[in-house]
Every structure is written in structure tokens, then in C-alpha cells.
Short mmCIF file of C-alpha atoms and ligand atoms in Angstrom, two decimals:
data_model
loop_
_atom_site.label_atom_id
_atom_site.label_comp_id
_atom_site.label_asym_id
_atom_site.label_seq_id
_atom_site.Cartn_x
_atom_site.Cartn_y
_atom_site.Cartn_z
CA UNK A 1 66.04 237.87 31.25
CA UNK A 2 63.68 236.12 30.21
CA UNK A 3 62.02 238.42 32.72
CA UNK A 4 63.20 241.71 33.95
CA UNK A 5 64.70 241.35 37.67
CA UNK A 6 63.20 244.62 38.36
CA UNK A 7 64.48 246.76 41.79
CA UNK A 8 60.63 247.84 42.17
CA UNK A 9 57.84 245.13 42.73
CA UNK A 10 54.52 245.61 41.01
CA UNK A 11 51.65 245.96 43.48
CA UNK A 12 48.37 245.60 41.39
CA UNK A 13 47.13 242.74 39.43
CA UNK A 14 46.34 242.02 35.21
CA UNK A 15 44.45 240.13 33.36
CA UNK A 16 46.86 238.43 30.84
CA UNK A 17 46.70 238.72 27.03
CA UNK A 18 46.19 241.12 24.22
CA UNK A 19 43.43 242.07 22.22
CA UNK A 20 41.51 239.65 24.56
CA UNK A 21 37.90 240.39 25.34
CA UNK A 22 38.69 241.16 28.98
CA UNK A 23 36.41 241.83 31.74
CA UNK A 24 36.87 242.78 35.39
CA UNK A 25 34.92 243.97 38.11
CA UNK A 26 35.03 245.37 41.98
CA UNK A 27 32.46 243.08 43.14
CA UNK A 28 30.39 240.28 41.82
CA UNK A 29 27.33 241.19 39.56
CA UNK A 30 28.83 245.21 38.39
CA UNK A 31 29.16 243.11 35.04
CA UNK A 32 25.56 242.16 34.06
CA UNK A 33 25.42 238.89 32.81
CA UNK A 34 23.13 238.14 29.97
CA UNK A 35 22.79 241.44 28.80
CA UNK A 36 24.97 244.55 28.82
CA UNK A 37 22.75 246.76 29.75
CA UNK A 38 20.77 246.17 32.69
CA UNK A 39 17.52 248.60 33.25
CA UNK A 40 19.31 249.39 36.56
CA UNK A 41 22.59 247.84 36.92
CA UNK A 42 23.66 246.54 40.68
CA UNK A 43 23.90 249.41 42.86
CA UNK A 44 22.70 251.54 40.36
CA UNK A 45 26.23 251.88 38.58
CA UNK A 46 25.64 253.80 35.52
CA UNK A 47 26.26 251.47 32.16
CA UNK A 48 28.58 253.63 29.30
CA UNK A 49 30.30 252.40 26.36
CA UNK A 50 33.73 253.78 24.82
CA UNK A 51 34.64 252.99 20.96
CA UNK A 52 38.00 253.15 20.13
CA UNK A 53 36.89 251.83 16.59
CA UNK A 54 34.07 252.72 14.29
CA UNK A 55 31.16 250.23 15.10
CA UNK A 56 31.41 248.79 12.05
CA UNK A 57 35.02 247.88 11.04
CA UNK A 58 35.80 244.36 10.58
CA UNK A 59 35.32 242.14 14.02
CA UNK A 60 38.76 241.20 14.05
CA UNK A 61 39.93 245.16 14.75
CA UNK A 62 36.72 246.04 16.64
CA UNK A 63 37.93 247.79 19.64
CA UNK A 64 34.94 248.31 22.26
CA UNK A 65 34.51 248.28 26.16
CA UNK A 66 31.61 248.68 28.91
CA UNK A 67 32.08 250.71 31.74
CA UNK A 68 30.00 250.82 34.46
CA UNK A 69 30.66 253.89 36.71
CA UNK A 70 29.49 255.71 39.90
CA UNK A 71 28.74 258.66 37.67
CA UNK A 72 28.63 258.98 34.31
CA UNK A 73 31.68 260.92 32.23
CA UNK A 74 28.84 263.60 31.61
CA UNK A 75 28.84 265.50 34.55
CA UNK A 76 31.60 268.17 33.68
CA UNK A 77 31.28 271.36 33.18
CA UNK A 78 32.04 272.77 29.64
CA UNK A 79 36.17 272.09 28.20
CA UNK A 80 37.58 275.59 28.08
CA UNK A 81 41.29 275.92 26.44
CA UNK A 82 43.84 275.86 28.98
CA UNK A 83 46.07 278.80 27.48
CA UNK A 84 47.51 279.64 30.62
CA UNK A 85 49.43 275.64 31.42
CA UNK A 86 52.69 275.20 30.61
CA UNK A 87 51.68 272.12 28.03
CA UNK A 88 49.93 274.50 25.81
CA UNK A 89 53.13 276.84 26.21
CA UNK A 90 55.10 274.16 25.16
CA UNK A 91 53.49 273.40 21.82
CA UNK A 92 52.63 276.94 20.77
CA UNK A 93 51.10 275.62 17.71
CA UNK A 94 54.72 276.22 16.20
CA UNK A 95 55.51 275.19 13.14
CA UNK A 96 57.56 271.74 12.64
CA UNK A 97 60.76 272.15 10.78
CA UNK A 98 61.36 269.80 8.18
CA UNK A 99 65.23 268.96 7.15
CA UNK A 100 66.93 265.88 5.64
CA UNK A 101 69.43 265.62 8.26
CA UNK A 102 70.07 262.59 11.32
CA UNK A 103 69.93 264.47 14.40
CA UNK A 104 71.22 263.25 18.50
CA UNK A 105 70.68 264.86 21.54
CA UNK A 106 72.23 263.94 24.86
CA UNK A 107 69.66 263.49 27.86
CA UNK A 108 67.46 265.92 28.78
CA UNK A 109 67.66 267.28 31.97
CA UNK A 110 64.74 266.18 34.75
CA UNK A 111 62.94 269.79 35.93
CA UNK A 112 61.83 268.77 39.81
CA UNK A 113 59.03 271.34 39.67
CA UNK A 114 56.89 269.60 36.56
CA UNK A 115 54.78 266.74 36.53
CA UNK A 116 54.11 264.28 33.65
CA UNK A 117 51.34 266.65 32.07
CA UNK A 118 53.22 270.11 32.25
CA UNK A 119 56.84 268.23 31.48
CA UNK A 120 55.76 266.88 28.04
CA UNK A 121 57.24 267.91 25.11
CA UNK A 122 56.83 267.81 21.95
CA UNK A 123 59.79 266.57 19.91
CA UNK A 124 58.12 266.44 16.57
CA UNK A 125 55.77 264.36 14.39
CA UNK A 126 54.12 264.57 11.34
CA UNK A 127 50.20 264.96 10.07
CA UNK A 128 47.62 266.25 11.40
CA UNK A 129 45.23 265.24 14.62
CA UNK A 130 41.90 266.19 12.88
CA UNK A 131 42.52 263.99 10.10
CA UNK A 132 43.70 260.90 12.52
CA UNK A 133 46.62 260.29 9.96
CA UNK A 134 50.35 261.29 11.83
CA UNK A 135 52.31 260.36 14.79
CA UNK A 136 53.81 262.84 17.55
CA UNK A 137 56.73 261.81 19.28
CA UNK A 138 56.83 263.03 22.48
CA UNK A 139 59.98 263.74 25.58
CA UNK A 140 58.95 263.88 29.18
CA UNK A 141 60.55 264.83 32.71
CA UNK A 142 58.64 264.72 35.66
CA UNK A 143 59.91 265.74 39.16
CA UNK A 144 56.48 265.15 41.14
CA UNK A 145 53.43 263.29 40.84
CA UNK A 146 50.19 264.74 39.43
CA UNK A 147 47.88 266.85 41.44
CA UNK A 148 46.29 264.08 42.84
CA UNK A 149 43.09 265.62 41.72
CA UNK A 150 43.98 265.74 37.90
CA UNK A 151 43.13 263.44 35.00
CA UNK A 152 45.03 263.74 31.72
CA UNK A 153 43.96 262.21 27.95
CA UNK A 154 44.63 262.59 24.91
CA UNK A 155 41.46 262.96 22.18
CA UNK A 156 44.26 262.53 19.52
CA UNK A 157 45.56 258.96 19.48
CA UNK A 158 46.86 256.08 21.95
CA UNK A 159 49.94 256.44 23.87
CA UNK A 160 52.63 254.34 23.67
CA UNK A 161 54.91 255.79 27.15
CA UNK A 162 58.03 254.13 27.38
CA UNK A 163 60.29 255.33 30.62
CA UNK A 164 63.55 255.51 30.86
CA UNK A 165 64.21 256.42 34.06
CA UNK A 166 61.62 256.58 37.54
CA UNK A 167 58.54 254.49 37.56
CA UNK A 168 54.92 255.97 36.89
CA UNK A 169 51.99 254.86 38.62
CA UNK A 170 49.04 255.37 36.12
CA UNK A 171 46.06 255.37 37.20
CA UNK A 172 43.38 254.69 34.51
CA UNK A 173 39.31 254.63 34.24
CA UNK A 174 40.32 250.60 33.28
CA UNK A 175 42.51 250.13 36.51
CA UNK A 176 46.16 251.03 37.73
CA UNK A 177 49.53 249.80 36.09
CA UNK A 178 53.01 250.03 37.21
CA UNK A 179 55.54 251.01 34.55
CA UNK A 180 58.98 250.93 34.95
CA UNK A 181 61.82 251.18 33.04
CA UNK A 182 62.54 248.47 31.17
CA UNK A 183 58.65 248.14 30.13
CA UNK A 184 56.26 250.12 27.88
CA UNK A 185 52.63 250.70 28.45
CA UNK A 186 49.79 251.90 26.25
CA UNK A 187 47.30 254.03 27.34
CA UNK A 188 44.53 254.42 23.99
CA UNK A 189 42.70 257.73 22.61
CA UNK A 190 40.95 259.21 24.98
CA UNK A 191 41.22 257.13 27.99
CA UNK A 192 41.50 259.53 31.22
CA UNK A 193 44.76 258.54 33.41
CA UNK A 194 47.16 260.31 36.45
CA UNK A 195 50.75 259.19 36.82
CA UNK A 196 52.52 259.69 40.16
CA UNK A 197 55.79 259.14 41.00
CA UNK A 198 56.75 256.10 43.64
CA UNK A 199 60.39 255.83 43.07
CA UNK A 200 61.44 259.55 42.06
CA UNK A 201 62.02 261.76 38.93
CA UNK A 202 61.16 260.15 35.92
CA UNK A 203 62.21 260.22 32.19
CA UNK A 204 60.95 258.69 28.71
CA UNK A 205 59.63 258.67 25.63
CA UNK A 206 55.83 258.77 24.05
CA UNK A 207 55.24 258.21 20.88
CA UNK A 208 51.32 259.18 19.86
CA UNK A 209 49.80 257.68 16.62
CA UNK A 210 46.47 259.58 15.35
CA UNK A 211 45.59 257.00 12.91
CA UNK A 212 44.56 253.77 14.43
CA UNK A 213 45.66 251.30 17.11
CA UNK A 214 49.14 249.42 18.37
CA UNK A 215 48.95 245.83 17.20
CA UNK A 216 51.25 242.90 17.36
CA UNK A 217 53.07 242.58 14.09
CA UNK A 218 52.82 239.19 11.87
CA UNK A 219 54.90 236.59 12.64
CA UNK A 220 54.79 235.27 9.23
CA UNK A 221 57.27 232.46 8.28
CA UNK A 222 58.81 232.39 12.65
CA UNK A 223 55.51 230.40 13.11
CA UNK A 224 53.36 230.73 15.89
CA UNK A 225 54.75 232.68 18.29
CA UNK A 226 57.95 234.35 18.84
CA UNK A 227 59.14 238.45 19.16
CA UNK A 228 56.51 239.67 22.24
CA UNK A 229 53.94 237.12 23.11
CA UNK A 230 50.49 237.27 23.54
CA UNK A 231 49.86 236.10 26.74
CA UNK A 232 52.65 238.50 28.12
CA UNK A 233 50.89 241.72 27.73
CA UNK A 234 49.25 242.68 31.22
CA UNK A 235 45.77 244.54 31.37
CA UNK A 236 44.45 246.36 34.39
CA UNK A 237 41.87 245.08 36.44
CA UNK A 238 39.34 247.61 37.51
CA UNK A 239 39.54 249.38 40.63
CA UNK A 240 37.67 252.94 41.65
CA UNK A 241 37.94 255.54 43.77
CA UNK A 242 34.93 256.84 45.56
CA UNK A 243 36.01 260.50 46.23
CA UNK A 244 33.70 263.52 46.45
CA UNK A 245 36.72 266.00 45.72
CA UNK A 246 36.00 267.22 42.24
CA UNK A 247 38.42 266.56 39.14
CA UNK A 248 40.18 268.93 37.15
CA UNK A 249 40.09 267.12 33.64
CA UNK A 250 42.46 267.91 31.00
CA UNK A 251 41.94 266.89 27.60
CA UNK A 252 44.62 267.47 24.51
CA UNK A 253 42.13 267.66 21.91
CA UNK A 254 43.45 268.35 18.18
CA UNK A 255 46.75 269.52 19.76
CA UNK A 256 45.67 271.44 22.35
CA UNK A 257 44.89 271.16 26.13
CA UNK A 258 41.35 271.74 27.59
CA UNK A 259 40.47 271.56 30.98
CA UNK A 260 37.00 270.77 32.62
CA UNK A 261 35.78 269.89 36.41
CA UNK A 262 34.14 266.83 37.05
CA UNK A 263 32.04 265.84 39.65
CA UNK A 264 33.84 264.10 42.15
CA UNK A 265 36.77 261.26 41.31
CA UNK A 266 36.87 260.55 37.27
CA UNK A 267 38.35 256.83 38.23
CA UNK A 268 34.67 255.64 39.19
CA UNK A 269 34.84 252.66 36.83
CA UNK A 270 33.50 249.36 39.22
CA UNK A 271 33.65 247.20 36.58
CA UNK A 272 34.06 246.71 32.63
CA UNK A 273 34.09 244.53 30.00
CA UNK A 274 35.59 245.04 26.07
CA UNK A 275 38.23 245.11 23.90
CA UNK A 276 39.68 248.86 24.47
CA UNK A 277 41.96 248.92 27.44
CA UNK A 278 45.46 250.58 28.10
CA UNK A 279 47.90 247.50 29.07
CA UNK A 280 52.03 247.04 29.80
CA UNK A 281 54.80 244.74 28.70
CA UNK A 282 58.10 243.55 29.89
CA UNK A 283 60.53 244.44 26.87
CA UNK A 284 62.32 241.93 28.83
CA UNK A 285 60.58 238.93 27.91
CA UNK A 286 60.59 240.04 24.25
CA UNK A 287 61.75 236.88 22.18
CA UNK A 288 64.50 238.20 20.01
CA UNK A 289 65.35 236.69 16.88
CA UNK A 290 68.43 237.61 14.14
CA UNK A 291 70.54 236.14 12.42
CA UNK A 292 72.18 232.74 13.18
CA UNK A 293 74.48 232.26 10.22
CA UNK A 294 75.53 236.04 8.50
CA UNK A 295 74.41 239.58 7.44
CA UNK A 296 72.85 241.63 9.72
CA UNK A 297 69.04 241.36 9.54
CA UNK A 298 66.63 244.20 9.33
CA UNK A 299 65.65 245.90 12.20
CA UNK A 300 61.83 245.17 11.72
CA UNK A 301 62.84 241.30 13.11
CA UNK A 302 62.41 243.37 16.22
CA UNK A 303 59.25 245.04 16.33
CA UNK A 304 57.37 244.74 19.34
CA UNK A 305 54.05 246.57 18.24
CA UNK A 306 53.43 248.15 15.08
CA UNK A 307 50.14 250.34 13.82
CA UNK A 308 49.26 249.39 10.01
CA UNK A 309 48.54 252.06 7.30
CA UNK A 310 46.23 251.78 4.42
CA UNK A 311 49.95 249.93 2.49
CA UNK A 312 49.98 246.70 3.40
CA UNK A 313 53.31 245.94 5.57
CA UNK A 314 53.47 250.02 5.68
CA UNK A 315 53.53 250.98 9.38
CA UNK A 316 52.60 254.08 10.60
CA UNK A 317 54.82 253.83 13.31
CA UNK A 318 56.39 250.76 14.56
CA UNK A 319 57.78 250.22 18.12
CA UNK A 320 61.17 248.36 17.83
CA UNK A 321 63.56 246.86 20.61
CA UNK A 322 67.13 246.50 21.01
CA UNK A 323 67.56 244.38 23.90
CA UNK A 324 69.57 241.55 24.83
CA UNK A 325 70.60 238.81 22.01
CA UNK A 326 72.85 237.11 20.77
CA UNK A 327 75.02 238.08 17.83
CA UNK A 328 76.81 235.30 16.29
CA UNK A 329 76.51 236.25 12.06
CA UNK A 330 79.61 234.98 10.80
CA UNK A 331 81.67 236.71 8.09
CA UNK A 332 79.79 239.78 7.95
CA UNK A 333 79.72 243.64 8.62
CA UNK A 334 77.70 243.08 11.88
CA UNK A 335 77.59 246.77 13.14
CA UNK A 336 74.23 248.48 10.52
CA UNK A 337 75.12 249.30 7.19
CA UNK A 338 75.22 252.67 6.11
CA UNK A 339 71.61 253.32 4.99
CA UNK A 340 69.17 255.48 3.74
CA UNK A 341 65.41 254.38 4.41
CA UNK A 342 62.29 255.48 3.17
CA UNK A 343 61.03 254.67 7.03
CA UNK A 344 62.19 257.62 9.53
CA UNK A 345 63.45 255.93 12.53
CA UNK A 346 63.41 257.89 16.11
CA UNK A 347 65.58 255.92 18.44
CA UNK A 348 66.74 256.47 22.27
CA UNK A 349 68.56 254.56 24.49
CA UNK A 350 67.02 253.38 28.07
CA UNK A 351 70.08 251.24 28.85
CA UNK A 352 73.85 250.81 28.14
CA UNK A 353 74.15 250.45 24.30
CA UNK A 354 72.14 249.64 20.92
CA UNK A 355 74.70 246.83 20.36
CA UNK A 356 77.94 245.27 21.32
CA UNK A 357 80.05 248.41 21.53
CA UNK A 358 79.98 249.90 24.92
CA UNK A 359 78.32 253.67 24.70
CA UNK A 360 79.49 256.32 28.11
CA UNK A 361 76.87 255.94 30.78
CA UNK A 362 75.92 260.00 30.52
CA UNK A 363 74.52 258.66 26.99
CA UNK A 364 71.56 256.64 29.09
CA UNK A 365 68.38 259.29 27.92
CA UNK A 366 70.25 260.54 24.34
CA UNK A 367 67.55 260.34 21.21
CA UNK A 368 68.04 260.81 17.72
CA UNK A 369 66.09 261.23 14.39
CA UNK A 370 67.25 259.59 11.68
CA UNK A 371 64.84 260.96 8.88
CA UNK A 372 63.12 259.87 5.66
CA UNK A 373 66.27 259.34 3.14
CA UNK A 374 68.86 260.69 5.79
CA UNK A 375 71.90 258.72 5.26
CA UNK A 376 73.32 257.52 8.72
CA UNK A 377 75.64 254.39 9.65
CA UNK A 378 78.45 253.63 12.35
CA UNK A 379 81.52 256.30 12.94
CA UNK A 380 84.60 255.66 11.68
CA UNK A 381 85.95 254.14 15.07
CA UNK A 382 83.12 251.34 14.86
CA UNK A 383 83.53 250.91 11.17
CA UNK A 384 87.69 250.24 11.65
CA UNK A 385 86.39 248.25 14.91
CA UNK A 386 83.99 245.94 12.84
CA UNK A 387 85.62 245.17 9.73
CA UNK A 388 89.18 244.34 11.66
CA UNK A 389 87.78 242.67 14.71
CA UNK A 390 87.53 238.88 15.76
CA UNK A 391 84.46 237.78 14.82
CA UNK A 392 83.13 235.75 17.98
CA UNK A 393 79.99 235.21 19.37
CA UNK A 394 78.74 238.34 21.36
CA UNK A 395 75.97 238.36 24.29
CA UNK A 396 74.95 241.90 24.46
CA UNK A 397 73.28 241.42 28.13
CA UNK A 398 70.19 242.75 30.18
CA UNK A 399 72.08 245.80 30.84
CA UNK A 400 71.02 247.36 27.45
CA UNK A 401 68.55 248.50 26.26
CA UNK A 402 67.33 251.25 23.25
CA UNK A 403 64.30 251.34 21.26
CA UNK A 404 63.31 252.72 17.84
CA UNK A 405 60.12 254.30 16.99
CA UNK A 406 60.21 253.45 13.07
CA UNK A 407 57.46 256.09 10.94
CA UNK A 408 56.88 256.14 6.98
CA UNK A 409 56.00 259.89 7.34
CA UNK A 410 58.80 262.41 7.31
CA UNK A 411 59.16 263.91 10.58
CA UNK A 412 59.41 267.29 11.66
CA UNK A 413 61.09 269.30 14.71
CA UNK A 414 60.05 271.86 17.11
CA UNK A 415 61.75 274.85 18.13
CA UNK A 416 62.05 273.30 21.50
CA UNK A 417 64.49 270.24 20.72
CA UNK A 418 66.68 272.27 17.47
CA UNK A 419 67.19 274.54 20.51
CA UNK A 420 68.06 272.23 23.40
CA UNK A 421 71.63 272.59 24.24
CA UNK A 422 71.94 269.46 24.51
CA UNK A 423 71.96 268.25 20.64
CA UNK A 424 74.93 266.80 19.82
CA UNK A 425 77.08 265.49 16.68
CA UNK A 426 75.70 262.90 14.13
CA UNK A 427 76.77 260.53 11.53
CA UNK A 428 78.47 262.95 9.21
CA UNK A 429 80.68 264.65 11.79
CA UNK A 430 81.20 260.70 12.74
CA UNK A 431 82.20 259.20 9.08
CA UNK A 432 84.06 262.22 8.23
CA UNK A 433 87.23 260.31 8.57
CA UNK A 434 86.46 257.77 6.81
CA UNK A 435 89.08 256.67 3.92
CA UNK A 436 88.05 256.70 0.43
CA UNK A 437 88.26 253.73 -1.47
CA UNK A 438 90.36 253.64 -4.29
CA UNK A 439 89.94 250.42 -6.93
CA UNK A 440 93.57 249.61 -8.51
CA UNK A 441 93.25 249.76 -12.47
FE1 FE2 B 501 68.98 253.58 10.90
#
């Protein structure tokens, strides 16, 4: 760290910075200059414009890109509901189950014969896609690439993937990024991507927001910079495929997958320019910041991207890292309290540990849910640990890593995960040996 040492090298480029107006192109002259659309562009590429915000909203949260393609995203035949693909199978427009409780599974096991599209699942969420106002949290194993003819998107909201084992190639209309784990990528509403596999099976996280878009959180009184910088968030620079071979779109639109064909290769883009684009970041050059006298801070000191609500400071889901630091607070409980917040929180662990106490390596993959008002806080091992032990400085080092997708809406469970035999004990079993206090008279 600063910068993950990371066993896979990166082959494509990025353009560097977020919420930049970015633009990129295959050759010189795609991009029109002086005019965005040309009354035949170079070549003939076909000009097209994707909104990821209403036109009007304020300029600072405009989101807006030009595409210029070898064939428009017309020419598809009509979406039909894919009943018959495992995805659809998956969701079964159940019910989510709503309960008070802090929840943990252990890892989910990797199925070889899906891909990232028919290995999602739905863990739970909350709203309603319709409405863009919810979130979905989502699991995935993948044992194989895509069908290299496939293009997945989601109609609902962006994508925040986040692996935690296996790389993914994805391939998107913008260009191609390499994720790995270690870093988190974005792909928004409605962008069309593949993800193959170039380093094996592959695990992670998703968390989907319908309302909105991922932003970088305030800095407030830290200054100027600090937490995940600007300049380190990388954006794909455009690249095409000129196929003939037709593409079998599929859409998850309002919470359920459509497929299409399209004529020929949907990754046609030879150039864009904008302010909607999926990009990556290195969680490892996240600048962490805590305490540095006592009392363990709040957990939103380490937010890497958050998406507002109408409440001001209110996410609707916030994206929070626990990666290496530093923890020196002096005279204090340093493990987290026992709590009970109004904010869900949805955590997993890519890495290690959360903190400085070592967790067993078969943990690496377990996820929790911690809901709205659900009291949680360390075992009663950690708690004797922390309130007898030396208190020195601790380095909690590049080999951990967990994350926290923070929500104010309640969130509800599928059938799937209540039923995954997997789940495992949480914070009551843990704390049921704790000692009561007793006050002398
Ligand atoms: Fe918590």
C-alpha cells in the first residue's frame, strides 16, 4: 500500500479522474469537434446520446455521454422475458423477509458451471425498481466467462461489483476494465457489459442503488483531499469490436431479465465523450483516516462512495472500507461498541480481518446483515480481549480487507440466503456469555 501489489497486471488503459468530462476515441476525428453532432460523422459512425440524469438537474450532477457507434443500439429485435434463465429463477419475484435480527453467512460456494449473469443472486434489498428509490444487494459465483456473444445491464440502477476472489474482465460500450480483488468498479444504469474470467472462478459482492448515482462523499473539515482521491478513479478508454456475429442482449428491467438479439457486436462504441461512464478504484490507495488520540470513530470516516437521498447527509447506500490503518486511540474500547443504528450495514470480508483480531482464513467470502435497530457488537472473547489488553499501536496490514455497504432503508432477505447452509451464528449467540454488571450499593 499505497497501491495494491497486485499478482495480475492490468492490460488496458484509463483516463484518470471522476466525474470528469472525459472523452476518448479509436481514431482521430470519431469525436466531432465543434459540434456534437456532425450531419455525417467520420466514417459514418452513428452519433447517440445516453442520460444517466434528467436533462435538467443541476449542472453539477448532470450525468451525460456521446457515443458514436458502428450501429446504433436500435437494431434489436423486440425484449421478450427470459423466464426460462436461471437469473429469473433465482429471483422468483419472492417476497423479501423482513426481521430485526444481525445475520452471517460463511462463503458461498463457487458453482463452475455459471457465469456472472446466471450466478447472481439476490441477497436482499429494499424498495422498489419502478420507483428508482431502494438498493439490492447482490452475491455472485462465476465458474466461466460469459458467452462471448452476451451483453448484460441492468435498467434498474448502477452497479457497484466488488470481487472478492478471481478477476473479471468487463467489457463495456465505454471500454474494458480489469477488476480484481482488492478494487471495486462501477458499471451505471443501463450500460451494456460482459465479464470473462482471466484468472479463474470468481466471487463478490454487488450492491445496486435504484435511486441515483455513486458519488464521492464530502470531505468537510479533512480539507481538500483525503479518503479516495479524485484523480485515482480510472475510466475506460473506448475500444470496439467489429463483429458480424449477432448479440444476445439481456436486460434486468424492473427486476426481471429480458433478452433481445442485436445486430452484430453491441461493443461498437469508436469513440465518446460525457460524464456517464462505468470506472474502477484501487481500495488500496484509499487514504484512511481515524482516530489519532482515543474513541473509536464512526465508520462513515471510511466511506469510499456514497449515493445521497433527498436527507441531507442521509445516504442511500454508502460504500465503506476497512483496509489497512493504523490504530493507535489511546485509553479506549477500540474494538466497535455495541450499537444499534438507524443505518443497516451489509458487510463482507475480501481479506483477513475487519480489524486487529485475526479472523480463520475459511472466513475470506463470509457476509452479514446487520439491520435497521439490530443490536450487534464484539463476542465475548474480543470484548475480555479489548478491555484487558495492552494498548499499543496496531498496523492492521494490506492483508485485510472487508467492506460495508451502509443503507438507511431496512433490508430484507430472500429465500435463497435464510436457506443457504452456510449461515452461521451472530452477535447474540456471541455476547451470550457476557457477565452482567453489578454496581455495589
Ligand atoms: Fe455495526
Amino acid at each position: 500500500m499505497p497501491v495494491t501489489n497486485f499478482s495480475l497486471e492490468d492490460p488496458f488503459e484509463y483516463l484518470a479522474g471522476f466525474n470528469a468530462w472525459h472523452q476518448t476515441e479509436t481514431a482521430p476525428g470519431i469525436i466531432p469537434q465543434g459540434t456534437t453532432f456532425l450531419q455525417k460523422g467520420k466514417y459514418g459512425v452513428y452519433p447517440e446520446r445516453v442520460s444517466g440524469t434528467s436533462f435538467t438537474v443541476p449542472r453539477k450532477d448532470s450525468k451525460q455521454t456521446f457515443l458514436y457507434r458502428l450501429l446504433p443500439s436500435t437494431c434489436h429485435d423486440e425484449f421478450i422475458e427470459a423466464i426460462d434463465h436461471p437469473f429469473n429463477a433465482s429471483f422468483a419475484h419472492e417476497a423479501l423477509n423482513f426481521k430485526p435480527n444481525q445475520s452471517m453467512w460463511a462463503p458461498i460456494q463457487i458453482t463452475e458451471e455459471d457465469d456472472f449473469v446466471t450466478g447472481l443472486r439476490l441477497i436482499g434489498g429494499a424498495g422498489e425498481p419502478t420507483m428508482k428509490k431502494g438498493v439490492a444487494y447482490y452475491a455472485y459465483t462465476a465458474g466461466k466467462s460469459m458467452p462471448k456473444n452476451q451483453a448484460f445491464d441492468s435498467a434498474d440502477g448502477d452497479m457497484c461489483i466488488v470481487p472478492q476472489k478471481g478477476t473479471l474482465d468487463i467489457r463495456t460500450e465505454m471500454g474494458n476494465l480489469r477488476v480484481r480483488p482488492y478494487e471495486i468498479c462501477v458499471v451505471p444504469r443501463g450500460i451494456r457489459f460482459h465479464v470473462s474470467l482471466p484468472d479463474g472462478p470468481a466471487r463478490g459482492f454487488i450492491l445496486e442503488t435504484f435511486a441515483g448515482h455513486f458519488e464521492l462523499p464530502e470531505l468537510g473539515p479533512i480539507g481538500s483531499y483525503g479518503l479516495a482521491n479524485v484523480r485515482d478513479f480510472e475510466v475506460p478508454k473506448a475500444s470496439f469490436v467489429d463483429t458480424d456475429e449477432d448479440t444476445e442482449l439481456l436486460s434486468k428491467f424492473a427486476g426481471t431479465l429480458h433478452r433481445a438479439t442485436y445486430r452484430g457486436g453491441i461493443f461498437n462504441v469508436a469513440g465518446w465523450h460525457g460524464t456517464y461512464y462505468p470506472f474502477k478504484y484501487d481500495l488500496g490507495k484509499f487514504n484512511a483516516m481515524g482516530s489519532i488520540s482515543y474513541d473509536h470513530p464512526d465508520p462513515s470516516i471510511a466511506t469510499v462512495l456514497t449515493c445521497a437521498s433527498e436527507v441531507p447527509g442521509q445516504a442511500v447506500a454508502d460504500i465503506v472500507v476497512f483496509g489497512p490503518r493504523w490504530v493507535v486511540f489511546e485509553n479506549s474500547f477500540r474494538p466497535p461498541r455495541y450499537h444499534r443504528n438507524t443505518m443497516s450495514e451489509f458487510i463482507f470480508l475480501v481479506k483477513g480481518s475487519f480489524g486487529p483480531e485475526p479472523m480463520p482464513a475459511h472466513l475470506e467470502g463470509m457476509f452479514g446483515l446487520s439491520n435497521t435497530m439490530s443490536a450487534h457488537g464484539p463476542s465475548a472473547a474480543t470484548y475480555d480481549h479489548a478491555t484487558s489488553e495492552e494498548l499499543v499501536p496496531q498496523r492492521i496490514d494490506e492483508k485485510n480487507m472487508g467492506l460495508m455497504f451502509e443503507s438507511c432503508y431496512q433490508i430484507g432477505t430472500t429465500k435463497w440466503v435464510d436457506t443457504v447452509p452456510t449461515k452461521m451464528a451472530a452477535s447474540p449467540a456471541g455476547t451470550a456469555n457476557l457477565q452482567k454488571v453489578h454496581i455495589p450499593e
